[in-house]
Amino acid sequence: MVDVATLAVNSVIISALYALVAIGFTLIFGVGGVLNLSHGATITLGAFAAYYASGGIVEAGVGGAVLAAIVVPALFSAVVYKGLIERIQDQPIMVMILTLVVAIAVEQVFLVAEGTQPKSIPSLLDGTVALGGSKFQTNLLVVFALSWVIIAALFYTINNTETGKAILATSMTTKGAALVGIESDRVNLYTWVVAGALAGVAGLFLGSFQTANFAMGRGPLMLSFAIVVIGGIGSVKGSLVGAYVIGTAEVLTGAVSTRLTGLVPLLLLILVLLVKPEGLFGRELAE
Amino acid sequence: MVNDGKQSAGEATQRKDSGSGRRGETIVRRRPLLKAAGAGTGLAMSAGCLDSFAGSGGGGREELDGPLKIGVLAPEPTNNPIGASIANGARLAAQQLTENGGVDGNDVEVVVKDTKEDPGTGKQKYQEFILDDEVHATTGIFTSEVLLNILDDIADQEKVHLTTGAATPEASARVNEDYEAYKYHFRTGPINAYHLGTNLVDFGEEMFGEMGWEQIAVLVEDYEWTRPVSQALDDQLGDTGVEVVMRERYASGTENFTPIYDEVESSGADAVLTAMAHTGTPAIVQWARQQRGFEFGGIHVPMQLPSYSAATEGACQFGITQNSATPTSEVTEKTVPFANAYQSEFGSYPVYTGYITFDAVKQYAEAVSSAGYVSSDEVVTALEDSSYRGTAGTIEYYGPDHEYAHDVKYGQDTVWPLFQQWQDGSQEVIYPERLATADYASPPWI
C-alpha cells in the first residue's frame, strides 16, 4: 500500500499543474464569455515549443525551452483571438466550431510533423529529493513551486494593477466596464495572451513530467471543463480550488485503481452539475 | 472464381447457411462497405476493378502476367518508425527482387497505405487495395485491432495476407477453426502474442537469477495484443522460480505512471516485467527521470527503435526489451546486410517490423515462383510448405490443424527473439548467449 505522505505530495503537485491548465481556460470564459476548445491545443503547442527549443530544432537549453513555451503559445493565442474569434465572439456556436477546428488543426500539424511517438522534454531540474521518507522527482517539486509563483503573480496582477482591474471589471460586466472607458476588445486580447502563456507553461510542465505527443491536450481540456464547473464558471479562485479537488480525487482514486483516474473528474462534474450547478464560487459571475 | 456482384450475393446466402455465424455477419456487412469504397472511386470503376479480379482469387489457376503487386498496410508510414519500417522493408524487398530479375521475369511493386492504427481506416484501405489497386496480396498491419477488423475481408477476397506486426493469436485461431475461409492469413512475424509471453519466460528462466530479479511486478498495457502475453505469464512465470508480487493491466492511453510506480515500489519488487507498445515512452521516461527503485525490462516496442536513446535523451538506458533483431546482431547471415542496405537506402536503421516485412515480401515472391501461379490457393499451399531463411530467423508456419495455424513457428531453429539492453546509447544483446554482446548491467541508482 502506498504511504499517505506520498499520496499527499503527489496530490498537491498534480493539483498545482491542473490549476495552471484550468485558470487560462476560465479567464477566457469569464472575461470574454468564449468557450475556447483550442485550449488543449495551446498546451500541446507549449510542450512542442519547449521540445523544439531544447534540441528538437535548436539547442537553447532549459531557459530557452521555458521562454519558447511561454512566448509561442501566447502569440498563437493572440493570433487566434485577433484573426478568428474577435469578430464572431458573440456567436457561441461559431466560436465553439472555430476553436474546435483550430484544436484539430494543431493536432494534425504535430501528427504530420512528429508522428505518434511521444517526445521527451528535458526536466527543469534533474534528480530526486527525499521528503518524509519518500523520494520525489526534483522536477515535480520545481513545477509545484513555479505553478504557485505564477498563480500568485496572476492574482496580484488582477487585484492590484490597472490592467488586472480592467480584466476583473470586464469579467463582471462588459457593459459596466465599457461605461467607465474600458475597451473590452483590448482586455479580451490580454486575457487570450495570458491564457496562452499559462497553457504553454502547463504544456512544458506536463511534457517534462510525462512526455509530449500530438494528442496530449485532449485530457487537460476535459479536465479544464470539470475543474471550471466545480469551481464555478468564470471564477479564477474557483478554478484553483477545483484543480485541487480534481487533483486530489485523481491521486486517491489512482491508489485504488489507476483505471478509474480518467473517470473521476467526469463523475465529479456530473455530481456538481446536479447538486450545485453554479459551482463552488459561481456567484462571482455577474452576467 | 469470378468475384462480381451477383456471385457475392450468392456467396453470402450460401455461406450464411453453412453455419459460420461470424462469416455470415461479415458478408452481410460487405455491401455497405463496398458501397462506401465505391463512393470514392466511382461505381463504374469499382465494377471494373471487381471484374478485373476474375481468376486472381482463391479459385482457378492464374499465372503471373505483369508486375507482382503487393499492398502494404502501415501505421503512419511517413513519420512512425514502426510504420516506416513496414513500408520501407517492403519497398527494399521489392526493389531487390526486381533488380534480381523479378518473379519469373515480372517486376515486384508495392503500394503503401496508412492505417493510422485505426480499425475503420485499416478496413477502408484494405478495400482500396482490392478495388483500386488490384493487388495480388497484402502485408503489414501493426495493430491487432486493425488486423481483426479486416480478417473477414481477407477471407472474403481470398487474397493472401502476411501479417508483419500484429501479434494477436485470434487470427491464427480463426484459421484453425475455419481453415477454408481464413487460410489466406499468415503471420510472418513477430511470433504470436502468447509466444511473446512464453519467450519472456524462457528469457527469465535463463537470466533472472543472474540479473538478481527475485520479486517481479508484471505491468502490461491493456490492449488486445497483451491479453495472450498476460495469459502466458500467468501460466508459466511461476516456473522460473521468481515471486510475482504485483500484476497490473493498466488502462490503455495511460500517461501518468506515478501512482503505478508508487505501488510497484510499495510491493518491494526488484523489477517490472513489461508488455508495452503504445504507452512505452512515458513509462520509460518517468522510470528513468524519477530514478525508481526497481529495474525495468520485458517487451517494450519503442525501445526497439535504433534511434531511441537520442529520442528519449538517454532515458531508455538500462531498459531491456525483447526484439526481433538489432542492426548489428547476426540473427541470420541476412540480418546485418539487410540492416545496412536499409540504412543506406533510407538513412536510418529499421525496427523489427522492417526485418519481418522484408522477409514476408521475399517469402511471398518465392512462394509465387515455386507455385508457378499467383492465384491464392496455390500460393497458400506453397507458403505452408515453405521454409524461408529470412533476416529474423527461419520462417516456417504451423499447419492448419495447429492451434496457431499459419503463425510463424516459435523455436530455436525457426524464430527465437533476442533481448537487448540499452547501454551507453547502444543496443547491446544480452540474450541468447550466441548473440550476446554484453552482460546485463543494473541502473546505477539501484
XYZ file of C-alpha atoms in Angstrom:
733
model
C 0.000 0.000 0.000
C 1.337 3.419 -0.956
C 2.005 5.633 2.099
C -0.086 8.689 2.968
C 2.781 11.197 2.646
C 3.443 10.091 -0.920
C -0.238 10.411 -1.796
C -0.405 13.874 -0.208
C 2.665 15.198 -2.022
C 1.523 13.697 -5.336
C -1.886 15.335 -4.830
C -0.602 18.857 -4.279
C 1.893 18.610 -7.139
C -0.563 17.378 -9.739
C -3.213 19.832 -8.477
C -0.869 22.789 -8.936
C -0.298 21.660 -12.503
C -4.032 21.292 -13.126
C -4.605 24.775 -11.701
C -2.315 26.218 -14.371
C -4.204 24.280 -17.020
C -7.631 25.464 -15.877
C -7.008 29.098 -14.961
C -6.308 30.149 -18.547
C -9.450 28.382 -19.702
C -11.575 30.076 -17.058
C -10.045 33.509 -17.708
C -11.131 33.466 -21.339
C -14.595 32.205 -20.489
C -15.047 34.528 -17.511
C -13.920 37.671 -19.289
C -14.946 37.151 -22.895
C -17.680 34.542 -22.461
C -15.817 32.426 -25.010
C -15.665 28.653 -24.651
C -12.174 28.082 -26.006
C -11.946 24.495 -27.214
C -8.452 25.152 -28.576
C -7.108 25.487 -25.029
C -5.810 21.898 -25.045
C -4.067 22.508 -28.363
C -2.329 25.544 -26.858
C -0.999 23.241 -24.132
C 0.345 20.907 -26.824
C 1.895 23.879 -28.594
C 3.686 24.902 -25.393
C 5.106 21.432 -24.932
C 6.327 21.169 -28.515
C 7.748 24.725 -28.458
C 9.817 23.600 -25.466
C 10.796 20.400 -27.277
C 11.939 22.288 -30.382
C 13.872 24.838 -28.305
C 15.657 22.196 -26.258
C 17.178 20.112 -29.012
C 14.338 19.335 -31.420
C 15.462 22.193 -33.686
C 17.813 24.400 -31.665
C 19.836 23.793 -28.502
C 18.632 26.670 -26.356
C 18.767 24.768 -23.061
C 16.147 24.716 -20.332
C 15.941 28.520 -20.256
C 15.212 28.621 -23.950
C 12.611 25.895 -23.546
C 10.799 27.869 -20.840
C 10.890 31.049 -22.917
C 9.603 29.255 -26.023
C 6.838 27.571 -24.020
C 5.609 30.987 -22.860
C 6.103 33.165 -25.936
C 4.957 30.842 -28.744
C 1.580 29.860 -27.201
C 0.948 33.460 -26.094
C 1.493 34.689 -29.657
C -0.563 31.820 -31.051
C -3.377 32.673 -28.672
C -3.253 36.339 -29.697
C -3.403 35.362 -33.374
C -6.357 33.041 -32.802
C -8.228 35.808 -30.988
C -7.461 38.636 -33.400
C -7.646 36.533 -36.528
C -10.655 34.346 -35.845
C -12.535 34.939 -32.650
C -12.776 38.708 -32.258
C -15.312 39.240 -35.000
C -17.569 36.326 -34.024
C -17.212 36.249 -30.255
C -20.912 37.000 -29.806
C -21.860 33.808 -31.666
C -21.159 30.966 -29.242
C -21.791 28.159 -31.726
C -19.419 29.646 -34.294
C -16.837 30.182 -31.567
C -17.054 26.556 -30.492
C -16.769 25.305 -34.075
C -13.826 27.532 -34.897
C -11.891 26.791 -31.722
C -12.529 23.077 -32.218
C -11.228 23.336 -35.786
C -8.136 25.147 -34.519
C -7.578 22.390 -31.928
C -7.844 19.626 -34.522
C -5.650 21.523 -36.988
C -2.895 21.950 -34.384
C -3.081 18.230 -33.514
C -2.849 17.284 -37.168
C 0.136 19.559 -37.754
C 2.050 17.865 -34.926
C 0.863 14.444 -36.055
C 2.215 15.053 -39.553
C 5.395 16.742 -38.361
C 6.282 14.486 -35.441
C 4.232 11.313 -35.743
C 2.640 9.409 -32.904
C 5.760 8.626 -30.880
C 5.880 10.737 -27.689
C 8.728 13.244 -27.348
C 10.913 13.663 -24.310
C 11.254 17.197 -22.942
C 14.135 17.962 -20.571
C 13.431 18.287 -16.859
C 13.727 21.776 -15.392
C 15.922 20.175 -12.717
C 17.214 16.605 -12.705
C 17.469 14.214 -9.772
C 15.328 13.270 -6.797
C 14.708 14.666 -3.326
C 13.918 12.663 -0.163
C 10.963 14.075 1.780
C 9.455 12.399 4.838
C 10.904 9.031 3.990
C 9.700 9.136 0.373
C 11.598 10.072 -2.760
C 10.273 12.670 -5.184
C 11.399 13.909 -8.572
C 13.011 17.334 -8.186
C 11.408 18.417 -11.439
C 7.942 17.921 -9.980
C 8.764 19.978 -6.913
C 10.029 22.760 -9.178
C 6.826 22.513 -11.205
C 4.825 22.806 -8.000
C 6.781 25.842 -6.783
C 6.709 27.616 -10.137
C 2.990 26.952 -10.548
C 2.341 28.760 -7.285
C 4.643 31.634 -8.201
C 2.755 32.073 -11.486
C -0.651 31.776 -9.836
C 0.314 34.272 -7.108
C 1.628 36.683 -9.734
C -1.611 36.356 -11.661
C -3.734 37.043 -8.576
C -1.580 40.045 -7.712
C -1.850 41.403 -11.243
C -5.597 41.019 -11.374
C -6.208 42.586 -7.993
C -3.576 45.319 -7.932
C -2.804 46.607 -11.413
C -4.866 48.792 -13.698
C -4.953 46.174 -16.451
C -5.831 43.488 -13.941
C -8.691 45.526 -12.575
C -9.915 46.154 -16.107
C -9.916 42.376 -16.679
C -11.821 41.832 -13.437
C -14.319 44.555 -14.270
C -14.925 43.150 -17.756
C -15.419 39.707 -16.301
C -18.131 41.089 -14.019
C -19.959 43.240 -16.557
C -18.886 44.122 -20.062
C -21.377 46.982 -20.335
C -20.410 48.458 -16.981
C -16.739 48.220 -17.868
C -17.415 49.923 -21.196
C -19.256 52.736 -19.414
C -16.166 53.571 -17.399
C -13.991 53.579 -20.508
C -12.579 50.056 -20.537
C -12.038 48.820 -24.062
C -13.314 45.263 -23.931
C -11.557 44.027 -27.082
C -8.182 45.028 -25.705
C -8.979 43.374 -22.377
C -10.040 40.236 -24.217
C -6.756 40.225 -26.117
C -4.866 40.489 -22.831
C -6.745 37.530 -21.394
C -6.077 35.424 -24.507
C -2.380 36.232 -24.314
C -2.206 35.470 -20.579
C -4.237 32.271 -21.021
C -1.977 31.224 -23.909
C 1.142 31.766 -21.826
C -0.342 29.842 -18.880
C -1.346 26.962 -21.159
C 2.122 26.966 -22.694
C 3.780 26.711 -19.297
C 1.346 23.953 -18.364
C 2.333 22.154 -21.565
C 6.018 22.470 -20.723
C 5.460 21.156 -17.185
C 3.203 18.342 -18.342
C 5.641 17.428 -21.097
C 8.672 17.432 -18.809
C 6.740 15.220 -16.424
C 5.054 12.787 -18.807
C 6.445 13.394 -22.385
C 4.752 15.306 -25.200
C 2.607 13.953 -28.001
C 0.254 15.373 -30.591
C -2.883 14.470 -28.618
C -1.645 15.484 -25.177
C -4.027 18.468 -24.968
C -7.221 16.406 -25.007
C -7.021 15.209 -21.401
C -6.245 18.648 -19.976
C -9.129 20.176 -21.965
C -11.552 17.690 -20.405
C -10.040 18.352 -17.004
C -10.474 22.093 -17.554
C -14.183 21.602 -18.083
C -14.523 19.621 -14.877
C -12.360 21.993 -12.842
C -14.056 25.142 -14.097
C -17.553 23.805 -13.466
C -16.639 22.573 -9.995
C -15.014 25.886 -9.098
C -17.756 27.989 -10.643
C -17.626 29.138 -14.245
C -15.581 32.318 -14.610
C -14.045 32.254 -11.137
C -10.247 32.138 -11.074
C -10.285 31.347 -7.350
C -12.840 28.612 -8.035
C -10.588 27.100 -10.685
C -7.763 26.949 -8.181
C -9.931 25.128 -5.661
C -11.466 22.953 -8.375
C -7.994 21.920 -9.538
C -7.123 20.753 -6.039
C -10.397 18.862 -5.709
C -9.818 17.067 -9.019
C -6.089 16.505 -8.462
C -6.586 15.044 -5.010
C -9.519 12.883 -6.084
C -7.478 11.573 -9.002
C -4.463 10.654 -6.879
C -6.597 8.983 -4.215
C -8.514 7.036 -6.837
C -5.247 6.080 -8.508
C -4.145 4.474 -5.262
C -7.159 2.168 -5.516
C -7.048 1.575 -9.273
C -5.304 3.610 -11.958
C -8.023 2.594 -14.393
C -10.506 4.850 -12.591
C -8.475 8.063 -12.702
C -9.929 9.288 -16.003
C -13.459 8.688 -14.808
C -13.310 10.595 -11.525
C -13.257 14.154 -12.935
C -16.257 13.358 -15.115
C -18.222 11.856 -12.229
C -17.443 14.897 -10.098
C -18.519 17.114 -12.981
C -21.894 15.358 -13.217
C -22.310 15.454 -9.434
C -21.645 19.190 -9.248
C -23.958 19.912 -12.168
C -26.748 18.023 -10.408
C -26.210 19.315 -6.871
C -24.645 22.763 -7.233
C -24.734 23.775 -10.894
C -23.226 27.212 -10.236
C -20.119 25.561 -8.756
C -18.307 26.444 -5.536
C -17.659 30.106 -6.384
C -20.209 30.591 -9.125
C -21.677 33.835 -7.794
C -18.680 35.810 -8.979
C -20.135 35.656 -12.468
C -22.422 38.697 -12.503
C -23.819 38.355 -16.007
C -13.907 -17.656 -59.114
C -15.451 -14.545 -60.650
C -15.988 -12.053 -57.915
C -18.785 -9.997 -59.437
C -21.756 -8.543 -57.647
C -24.157 -11.395 -58.367
C -21.835 -14.041 -57.164
C -21.100 -12.120 -53.998
C -24.776 -12.112 -53.157
C -24.996 -15.792 -53.897
C -21.996 -16.497 -51.786
C -23.487 -14.543 -48.947
C -26.536 -16.749 -48.822
C -24.557 -19.897 -49.238
C -22.047 -19.040 -46.539
C -24.650 -17.899 -44.066
C -26.344 -21.217 -44.486
C -23.099 -23.017 -43.855
C -23.456 -22.198 -40.209
C -20.434 -19.978 -39.648
C -22.038 -17.103 -37.816
C -19.044 -14.848 -37.867
C -18.585 -15.294 -41.598
C -22.239 -14.728 -42.275
C -22.276 -11.477 -40.347
C -19.298 -10.200 -42.272
C -20.688 -10.993 -45.651
C -23.886 -9.142 -44.794
C -21.712 -6.158 -43.879
C -19.853 -6.234 -47.190
C -22.473 -4.370 -49.134
C -22.304 -1.064 -47.228
C -18.542 -1.385 -47.132
C -18.240 -1.803 -50.857
C -20.746 0.993 -51.325
C -18.585 3.289 -49.254
C -15.500 2.369 -51.213
C -17.407 2.780 -54.431
C -18.449 6.278 -53.442
C -14.826 7.307 -53.529
C -13.820 5.591 -56.703
C -16.942 5.701 -58.805
C -19.286 2.807 -59.316
C -18.205 2.107 -62.867
C -14.578 1.991 -61.861
C -15.353 -0.257 -58.912
C -17.258 -2.654 -61.071
C -14.389 -2.708 -63.498
C -11.928 -3.471 -60.756
C -14.038 -6.262 -59.379
C -14.338 -7.754 -62.840
C -10.652 -7.470 -63.419
C -10.149 -9.580 -60.331
C -11.616 -12.595 -62.056
C -9.405 -15.562 -61.544
C -6.908 -13.866 -59.281
C -8.567 -15.012 -56.057
C -8.501 -18.400 -54.447
C -10.211 -20.359 -57.224
C -8.727 -21.031 -60.683
C -5.066 -21.070 -61.577
C -3.683 -17.786 -62.767
C -0.136 -17.362 -63.915
C 1.635 -14.120 -63.172
C 1.473 -11.927 -66.240
C 2.738 -8.457 -65.400
C 4.069 -6.961 -62.177
C 3.509 -8.751 -58.878
C 1.601 -6.159 -56.820
C 1.638 -6.213 -53.042
C -0.417 -3.883 -50.837
C 1.279 -2.740 -47.643
C -0.775 -1.574 -44.648
C 1.363 0.521 -42.294
C 0.585 2.940 -39.451
C 1.717 6.494 -40.278
C 4.386 5.274 -42.727
C 5.865 8.732 -43.171
C 6.538 9.524 -39.540
C 6.054 6.492 -37.287
C 9.243 4.383 -37.234
C 7.217 1.181 -36.907
C 5.059 2.060 -39.906
C 8.012 3.428 -41.857
C 9.880 0.169 -41.292
C 6.931 -1.835 -42.616
C 6.701 0.360 -45.711
C 10.439 0.601 -46.364
C 11.101 -3.064 -45.607
C 8.568 -3.943 -48.303
C 9.979 -1.361 -50.729
C 13.521 -2.621 -50.299
C 12.451 -6.233 -50.793
C 10.548 -5.317 -53.976
C 13.479 -3.286 -55.258
C 15.970 -6.111 -54.649
C 13.652 -8.694 -56.190
C 13.098 -6.568 -59.293
C 16.810 -5.849 -59.656
C 17.486 -9.577 -59.493
C 15.148 -10.483 -62.327
C 11.821 -10.162 -60.513
C 9.423 -13.050 -60.116
C 9.573 -15.174 -63.258
C 10.683 -12.083 -65.134
C 7.971 -9.812 -63.717
C 8.729 -6.756 -61.586
C 7.598 -6.614 -57.960
C 5.658 -3.499 -56.966
C 4.440 -2.391 -53.556
C 1.710 0.125 -52.793
C 1.701 1.557 -49.251
C -1.389 2.824 -47.438
C -1.742 4.353 -43.971
C -3.938 2.525 -41.426
C -3.495 5.311 -38.843
C -3.649 2.467 -36.297
C -7.419 2.773 -36.662
C -9.550 -0.321 -37.404
C -12.008 1.621 -39.577
C -9.270 3.252 -41.629
C -7.475 -0.069 -41.989
C -10.621 -1.667 -43.401
C -11.122 1.177 -45.854
C -7.519 0.998 -47.060
C -7.736 -2.756 -47.493
C -10.807 -2.284 -49.694
C -8.935 0.315 -51.752
C -6.189 -2.233 -52.348
C -8.760 -4.684 -53.624
C -10.939 -2.315 -55.633
C -8.481 0.283 -56.913
C -5.009 -1.196 -56.856
C -5.797 -4.792 -57.763
C -3.027 -6.167 -55.605
C -2.201 -9.864 -55.593
C -1.562 -9.985 -51.864
C -1.267 -7.718 -48.847
C 1.152 -7.442 -45.951
C 1.884 -5.239 -42.933
C -0.564 -4.259 -40.160
C 0.913 -3.321 -36.815
C -2.166 -3.077 -34.613
C -4.073 -6.212 -33.629
C -7.362 -4.311 -33.531
C -6.817 -3.330 -37.191
C -5.970 -6.892 -38.229
C -9.027 -8.353 -36.525
C -11.242 -5.803 -38.257
C -10.129 -6.836 -41.763
C -9.712 -10.555 -41.177
C -13.140 -11.295 -42.638
C -12.394 -9.121 -45.668
C -9.206 -11.106 -46.271
C -11.313 -14.255 -46.178
C -13.973 -12.759 -48.451
C -11.489 -11.536 -51.032
C -9.440 -14.740 -50.874
C -6.198 -12.787 -51.057
C -3.058 -13.913 -49.265
C -2.162 -11.618 -46.382
C 1.099 -11.841 -44.467
C 0.920 -10.027 -41.128
C 4.169 -8.396 -40.060
C 3.433 -6.623 -36.790
C 0.135 -7.504 -35.138
C 0.569 -10.352 -32.674
C -2.932 -11.424 -31.659
C -3.346 -15.221 -31.876
C -7.062 -14.671 -32.530
C -6.143 -14.524 -36.234
C -4.484 -17.946 -36.211
C -7.312 -19.362 -34.108
C -9.712 -18.382 -36.904
C -7.528 -20.142 -39.482
C -7.605 -23.222 -37.280
C -11.371 -23.061 -36.703
C -12.439 -22.358 -40.289
C -9.493 -23.212 -42.474
C -11.203 -22.945 -45.862
C -12.356 -19.403 -45.176
C -9.385 -17.973 -43.322
C -6.462 -19.914 -44.802
C -5.252 -16.804 -46.657
C -3.911 -15.296 -43.438
C -0.286 -15.921 -42.433
C 1.691 -14.234 -39.665
C 5.295 -13.901 -40.803
C 6.105 -12.168 -37.573
C 6.504 -11.456 -34.846
C 5.808 -14.724 -33.035
C 2.223 -14.586 -31.787
C 1.389 -12.802 -28.551
C 1.156 -15.994 -26.478
C 4.608 -17.000 -27.689
C 5.869 -13.500 -26.949
C 4.907 -14.188 -23.315
C 6.437 -17.662 -23.464
C 9.646 -16.134 -24.780
C 9.705 -13.735 -21.795
C 9.503 -16.759 -19.522
C 12.249 -18.568 -21.457
C 14.422 -15.469 -21.098
C 13.581 -15.297 -17.371
C 14.458 -18.924 -16.715
C 17.878 -18.311 -18.183
C 18.595 -14.795 -16.958
C 16.532 -13.668 -13.920
C 18.856 -15.399 -11.438
C 21.924 -13.781 -12.951
C 20.173 -10.387 -13.023
C 19.053 -10.615 -9.401
C 15.352 -10.391 -10.236
C 13.676 -12.435 -7.484
C 10.475 -10.467 -6.962
C 8.708 -9.157 -10.025
C 5.843 -6.791 -10.772
C 4.120 -7.543 -14.077
C 2.991 -4.358 -15.864
C 1.012 -4.864 -19.040
C -0.809 -2.234 -21.099
C -4.446 -3.035 -21.721
C -4.574 -3.580 -25.486
C -5.716 -6.597 -27.473
C -2.181 -7.847 -28.158
C -1.243 -8.106 -24.479
C -4.057 -10.440 -23.393
C -2.252 -13.598 -24.557
C 1.021 -12.224 -23.174
C -0.639 -11.869 -19.761
C -2.077 -15.353 -20.147
C 1.332 -16.859 -20.943
C 2.891 -15.085 -17.970
C 0.090 -16.250 -15.685
C 0.520 -19.808 -16.977
C 4.289 -20.046 -16.922
C 6.060 -17.316 -14.941
C 5.806 -19.311 -11.714
C 8.064 -21.950 -13.327
C 11.006 -19.547 -13.333
C 11.184 -19.519 -9.517
C 10.522 -15.779 -9.206
C 7.811 -14.407 -6.943
C 5.215 -12.280 -8.709
C 4.380 -9.561 -6.160
C 2.135 -7.410 -8.359
C 0.171 -7.862 -11.566
C -1.443 -4.931 -13.314
C -3.045 -4.466 -16.684
C -3.086 -0.685 -16.693
C -5.506 1.351 -18.787
C -4.737 1.983 -22.450
C -3.568 5.554 -23.001
C -2.021 5.863 -19.525
C 0.397 8.797 -19.469
C 0.993 9.342 -15.741
C 2.830 6.342 -14.275
C 3.435 7.914 -10.857
C 0.687 6.026 -8.999
C 1.611 2.739 -10.682
C 5.292 3.129 -9.839
C 4.446 4.118 -6.246
C 2.579 0.837 -5.981
C 5.442 -1.139 -7.533
C 7.880 0.323 -5.016
C 5.483 -0.469 -2.175
C 5.271 -4.067 -3.379
C 9.028 -4.481 -2.924
C 9.563 -5.691 -6.487
C 13.144 -5.926 -7.781
C 11.947 -5.223 -11.309
C 8.944 -4.662 -13.548
C 8.353 -7.148 -16.334
C 6.614 -5.208 -19.083
C 4.481 -5.651 -22.162
C 4.226 -2.149 -23.616
C 3.926 -0.737 -27.107
C 1.615 2.277 -27.241
C 2.388 3.574 -23.731
C 6.062 2.639 -23.551
C 7.704 6.037 -23.900
C 6.033 7.869 -20.983
C 6.628 4.731 -18.902
C 10.376 4.525 -19.518
C 10.946 8.295 -19.349
C 9.184 8.555 -15.991
C 11.001 5.469 -14.657
C 14.382 6.975 -15.522
C 13.611 10.570 -14.542
C 12.162 9.510 -11.208
C 15.024 7.048 -10.677
C 12.610 4.453 -9.383
C 13.931 1.754 -7.084
C 13.287 -1.163 -9.419
C 14.722 -2.424 -12.698
C 12.852 -2.369 -15.992
C 12.512 -4.840 -18.844
C 10.373 -7.169 -20.923
C 8.586 -6.291 -24.148
C 8.874 -2.581 -24.841
C 8.269 -1.863 -28.513
C 9.519 1.759 -28.713
C 12.779 0.697 -27.069
C 13.436 -1.478 -30.107
C 13.995 1.649 -32.229
C 17.698 2.026 -33.013
C 17.394 5.804 -32.568
C 15.518 5.564 -29.267
C 18.314 6.679 -26.977
C 18.546 10.028 -28.747
C 14.756 10.342 -28.928
C 14.389 9.945 -25.156
C 17.527 11.862 -24.212
C 19.003 8.698 -22.787
C 16.013 7.838 -20.587
C 15.991 4.303 -22.004
C 19.475 3.493 -20.618
C 19.408 0.204 -18.670
C 15.999 -0.702 -20.048
C 15.629 -4.167 -21.586
C 13.394 -5.200 -24.420
C 12.696 -8.271 -26.484
C 13.453 -7.648 -30.161
C 13.484 -9.484 -33.463
C 16.920 -8.174 -34.404
C 19.231 -5.217 -33.955
C 21.281 -3.663 -36.772
C 24.468 -5.391 -35.657
C 23.167 -8.741 -34.422
C 23.645 -11.686 -36.749
C 20.355 -13.451 -36.125
C 20.949 -14.981 -39.554
C 23.526 -14.273 -42.216
C 20.962 -11.986 -43.872
C 20.274 -9.713 -40.872
C 23.207 -7.293 -40.954
C 23.329 -6.970 -44.766
C 19.622 -6.079 -44.738
C 20.037 -3.525 -41.925
C 22.941 -1.898 -43.779
C 21.096 -1.870 -47.101
C 18.090 -0.313 -45.375
C 20.274 2.319 -43.734
C 21.952 3.113 -46.995
C 18.620 3.413 -48.834
C 16.534 5.242 -46.225
C 19.084 6.933 -43.941
C 18.132 5.115 -40.743
C 18.066 1.576 -39.380
C 14.820 -0.420 -39.342
C 12.810 -1.529 -36.351
C 11.564 -5.128 -36.053
C 8.652 -4.672 -38.462
C 11.170 -3.788 -41.182
C 13.006 -7.100 -40.912
C 9.759 -9.053 -40.831
C 8.092 -7.242 -43.749
C 11.248 -7.607 -45.845
C 11.125 -11.337 -45.131
C 7.380 -11.520 -45.850
C 7.631 -9.916 -49.299
C 10.603 -12.076 -50.261
C 8.987 -15.243 -48.977
C 5.742 -14.431 -50.785
C 7.619 -13.817 -54.045
C 9.449 -17.097 -53.598
C 6.139 -18.880 -52.958
C 4.585 -17.437 -56.140
C 7.631 -18.507 -58.077
C 7.712 -22.023 -56.638
C 3.925 -22.473 -57.075
C 4.128 -21.341 -60.683
C 0.857 -19.473 -60.169
C -0.148 -16.227 -58.477
C -3.646 -17.431 -57.571
C -4.122 -17.567 -53.836
C -4.847 -21.260 -53.269
C -1.607 -22.290 -54.960
C 0.359 -19.655 -53.044
C -1.195 -20.715 -49.733
C 0.000 -24.272 -50.335
C 3.458 -23.040 -51.303
C 3.700 -20.891 -48.172
C 2.595 -23.803 -45.993
C 5.419 -25.879 -47.471
C 7.932 -23.043 -47.317
C 10.982 -22.862 -45.077
C 12.431 -19.464 -45.796
C 15.718 -18.310 -44.319
C 14.999 -14.642 -43.597
C 16.567 -11.799 -41.646
C 14.626 -12.549 -38.446
C 15.119 -16.315 -38.497
C 13.861 -19.279 -40.477
C 10.248 -18.601 -41.393
C 8.025 -21.674 -41.270
C 4.313 -21.759 -40.485
C 2.246 -24.016 -38.237
C -0.105 -26.289 -40.173
C -3.894 -25.995 -40.461
C -4.523 -28.343 -37.527
C -2.310 -26.442 -35.104
C -3.980 -24.086 -32.618
C -1.784 -21.314 -34.067
C -2.408 -22.259 -37.682
C -0.358 -20.188 -40.145
C 1.584 -18.391 -37.390
C 5.346 -18.376 -37.720
C 6.891 -21.198 -35.678
C 8.494 -20.217 -32.377
C 11.673 -22.144 -31.656
C 15.457 -22.011 -31.512
C 15.651 -23.368 -35.076
C 12.962 -21.116 -36.502
C 12.245 -17.742 -34.891
C 13.698 -17.046 -31.442
C 13.726 -13.359 -30.386
C 16.709 -11.732 -28.712
C 16.826 -9.454 -25.665
C 18.705 -6.193 -25.808
C 19.646 -3.699 -23.108
C 20.380 -0.043 -23.777
C 23.918 0.606 -22.519
C 25.842 3.831 -23.281
C 23.479 4.670 -26.129
C 23.830 1.251 -27.800
C 21.517 -1.706 -28.208
C 23.581 -4.458 -26.548
C 22.287 -8.003 -26.875
C 22.246 -9.855 -23.526
C 20.331 -12.974 -24.647
C 20.564 -15.534 -26.257
C 24.156 -16.288 -25.461
C 25.228 -16.927 -29.071
C 24.305 -13.330 -29.979
C 25.263 -11.629 -26.671
C 27.471 -8.562 -26.924
C 27.352 -7.515 -23.238
C 26.411 -8.678 -19.746
C 23.327 -7.296 -18.035
C 24.024 -4.059 -16.110
C 21.893 -2.678 -13.252
C 20.944 1.015 -13.244
C 23.468 2.956 -11.108
C 20.808 4.405 -8.776
C 19.725 0.967 -7.536
